[in-house]
């Protein structure tokens, strides 16, 4: 009986030793979502903010942009492999509209090797994927863009 209790206790001690390793393995698997220069970011949203009015963002894994309402004023490139899933911000009223990405007259957005899916289920206002203003530029290199549930322009 004593040996049985000792073996059960030994098994429990060995099992508890595995829990911290499993938690660390999950944390490493999640890892950063994007990188700008040598700096990594936990989300693409943070990387877009860090890139500011220009820069190259490397997408390191699939990521989601909730309430997307980004204004691109400079040359921004998002490169890498993976998919960005974006949902535009919900307009405040029926006569308002939002865009997931607005590219100003001096701005350019290049997607290189990255797929982008923009969808909306907003019940108020109008939601659009892109507003490329006169002089602005949207370039897709080896990338697919899927739009669904948005207002037809």
mmCIF file of N, CA, C and O in Angstrom, residues 87-91 96-100 118-130 148-153:
data_model
loop_
_atom_site.group_PDB
_atom_site.id
_atom_site.type_symbol
_atom_site.label_atom_id
_atom_site.label_comp_id
_atom_site.label_asym_id
_atom_site.label_seq_id
_atom_site.Cartn_x
_atom_site.Cartn_y
_atom_site.Cartn_z
ATOM 1 N N UNK A 87 -12.600 44.243 -40.232
ATOM 2 C CA UNK A 87 -13.985 44.661 -40.120
ATOM 3 C C UNK A 87 -13.986 46.170 -39.937
ATOM 4 O O UNK A 87 -13.439 46.660 -38.950
ATOM 5 N N UNK A 88 -14.567 46.925 -40.894
ATOM 6 C CA UNK A 88 -14.591 48.384 -40.736
ATOM 7 C C UNK A 88 -15.359 48.803 -39.486
ATOM 8 O O UNK A 88 -16.260 48.102 -39.032
ATOM 9 N N UNK A 89 -14.983 49.957 -38.957
ATOM 10 C CA UNK A 89 -15.705 50.520 -37.821
ATOM 11 C C UNK A 89 -17.165 50.735 -38.210
ATOM 12 O O UNK A 89 -17.470 51.041 -39.364
ATOM 13 N N UNK A 90 -18.080 50.557 -37.282
ATOM 14 C CA UNK A 90 -19.505 50.729 -37.548
ATOM 15 C C UNK A 90 -19.816 52.225 -37.565
ATOM 16 O O UNK A 90 -19.463 52.947 -36.627
ATOM 17 N N UNK A 91 -20.459 52.702 -38.624
ATOM 18 C CA UNK A 91 -20.821 54.126 -38.683
ATOM 19 C C UNK A 91 -21.734 54.512 -37.522
ATOM 20 O O UNK A 91 -22.555 53.720 -37.068
ATOM 21 N N UNK A 96 -23.953 58.238 -42.019
ATOM 22 C CA UNK A 96 -22.493 58.253 -41.911
ATOM 23 C C UNK A 96 -21.893 57.065 -42.666
ATOM 24 O O UNK A 96 -22.591 56.102 -42.995
ATOM 25 N N UNK A 97 -20.598 57.153 -42.956
ATOM 26 C CA UNK A 97 -19.914 56.046 -43.607
ATOM 27 C C UNK A 97 -18.512 55.883 -43.024
ATOM 28 O O UNK A 97 -17.945 56.824 -42.465
ATOM 29 N N UNK A 98 -17.977 54.675 -43.148
ATOM 30 C CA UNK A 98 -16.607 54.392 -42.713
ATOM 31 C C UNK A 98 -15.915 53.563 -43.782
ATOM 32 O O UNK A 98 -16.560 52.895 -44.604
ATOM 33 N N UNK A 99 -14.587 53.609 -43.760
ATOM 34 C CA UNK A 99 -13.756 52.839 -44.677
ATOM 35 C C UNK A 99 -12.717 52.099 -43.837
ATOM 36 O O UNK A 99 -12.159 52.678 -42.898
ATOM 37 N N UNK A 100 -12.447 50.857 -44.189
ATOM 38 C CA UNK A 100 -11.404 50.127 -43.470
ATOM 39 C C UNK A 100 -10.059 50.816 -43.691
ATOM 40 O O UNK A 100 -9.279 50.994 -42.757
ATOM 41 N N UNK A 118 -12.056 41.773 -46.140
ATOM 42 C CA UNK A 118 -12.778 42.842 -45.448
ATOM 43 C C UNK A 118 -14.262 42.509 -45.494
ATOM 44 O O UNK A 118 -14.813 42.300 -46.571
ATOM 45 N N UNK A 119 -14.882 42.461 -44.326
ATOM 46 C CA UNK A 119 -16.313 42.150 -44.281
ATOM 47 C C UNK A 119 -16.980 42.995 -43.210
ATOM 48 O O UNK A 119 -16.340 43.478 -42.290
ATOM 49 N N UNK A 120 -18.291 43.167 -43.378
ATOM 50 C CA UNK A 120 -19.048 43.968 -42.421
ATOM 51 C C UNK A 120 -20.451 43.399 -42.269
ATOM 52 O O UNK A 120 -21.016 42.867 -43.208
ATOM 53 N N UNK A 121 -20.982 43.543 -41.081
ATOM 54 C CA UNK A 121 -22.383 43.214 -40.845
ATOM 55 C C UNK A 121 -23.063 44.395 -40.137
ATOM 56 O O UNK A 121 -24.007 44.212 -39.380
ATOM 57 N N UNK A 122 -22.562 45.603 -40.413
ATOM 58 C CA UNK A 122 -23.109 46.813 -39.794
ATOM 59 C C UNK A 122 -24.557 47.009 -40.221
ATOM 60 O O UNK A 122 -24.925 46.771 -41.367
ATOM 61 N N UNK A 123 -25.373 47.449 -39.303
ATOM 62 C CA UNK A 123 -26.785 47.691 -39.597
ATOM 63 C C UNK A 123 -27.086 49.177 -39.734
ATOM 64 O O UNK A 123 -28.217 49.546 -40.039
ATOM 65 N N UNK A 124 -26.094 50.036 -39.489
ATOM 66 C CA UNK A 124 -26.279 51.477 -39.662
ATOM 67 C C UNK A 124 -25.236 52.002 -40.637
ATOM 68 O O UNK A 124 -24.142 51.459 -40.744
ATOM 69 N N UNK A 125 -25.570 53.055 -41.334
ATOM 70 C CA UNK A 125 -24.627 53.734 -42.202
ATOM 71 C C UNK A 125 -24.125 52.886 -43.348
ATOM 72 O O UNK A 125 -24.723 51.881 -43.726
ATOM 73 N N UNK A 126 -23.008 53.324 -43.918
ATOM 74 C CA UNK A 126 -22.403 52.643 -45.058
ATOM 75 C C UNK A 126 -20.967 52.284 -44.710
ATOM 76 O O UNK A 126 -20.225 53.107 -44.166
ATOM 77 N N UNK A 127 -20.581 51.043 -45.020
ATOM 78 C CA UNK A 127 -19.214 50.604 -44.777
ATOM 79 C C UNK A 127 -18.567 50.227 -46.101
ATOM 80 O O UNK A 127 -19.184 49.561 -46.938
ATOM 81 N N UNK A 128 -17.331 50.668 -46.263
ATOM 82 C CA UNK A 128 -16.573 50.412 -47.485
ATOM 83 C C UNK A 128 -15.225 49.793 -47.126
ATOM 84 O O UNK A 128 -14.727 49.966 -46.016
ATOM 85 N N UNK A 129 -14.629 49.134 -48.078
ATOM 86 C CA UNK A 129 -13.309 48.555 -47.866
ATOM 87 C C UNK A 129 -12.219 49.598 -47.999
ATOM 88 O O UNK A 129 -11.387 49.769 -47.112
ATOM 89 N N UNK A 130 -12.231 50.318 -49.142
ATOM 90 C CA UNK A 130 -11.169 51.285 -49.426
ATOM 91 C C UNK A 130 -11.748 52.608 -49.896
ATOM 92 O O UNK A 130 -12.754 52.644 -50.588
ATOM 93 N N UNK A 148 -16.850 41.525 -48.559
ATOM 94 C CA UNK A 148 -18.207 40.967 -48.388
ATOM 95 C C UNK A 148 -18.981 41.764 -47.359
ATOM 96 O O UNK A 148 -18.413 42.273 -46.392
ATOM 97 N N UNK A 149 -20.291 41.900 -47.600
ATOM 98 C CA UNK A 149 -21.170 42.583 -46.675
ATOM 99 C C UNK A 149 -20.976 44.088 -46.617
ATOM 100 O O UNK A 149 -21.470 44.730 -45.706
ATOM 101 N N UNK A 150 -20.262 44.643 -47.595
ATOM 102 C CA UNK A 150 -19.983 46.074 -47.605
ATOM 103 C C UNK A 150 -20.988 46.794 -48.478
ATOM 104 O O UNK A 150 -21.695 46.180 -49.285
ATOM 105 N N UNK A 151 -21.030 48.125 -48.383
ATOM 106 C CA UNK A 151 -21.902 48.932 -49.215
ATOM 107 C C UNK A 151 -21.326 48.984 -50.624
ATOM 108 O O UNK A 151 -20.126 49.148 -50.814
ATOM 109 N N UNK A 152 -22.177 48.819 -51.633
ATOM 110 C CA UNK A 152 -21.703 48.930 -53.016
ATOM 111 C C UNK A 152 -21.494 50.397 -53.342
ATOM 112 O O UNK A 152 -22.337 51.242 -53.063
ATOM 113 N N UNK A 153 -20.361 50.700 -53.944
ATOM 114 C CA UNK A 153 -20.049 52.103 -54.282
ATOM 115 C C UNK A 153 -20.532 52.418 -55.680
ATOM 116 O O UNK A 153 -20.652 51.613 -56.532
#
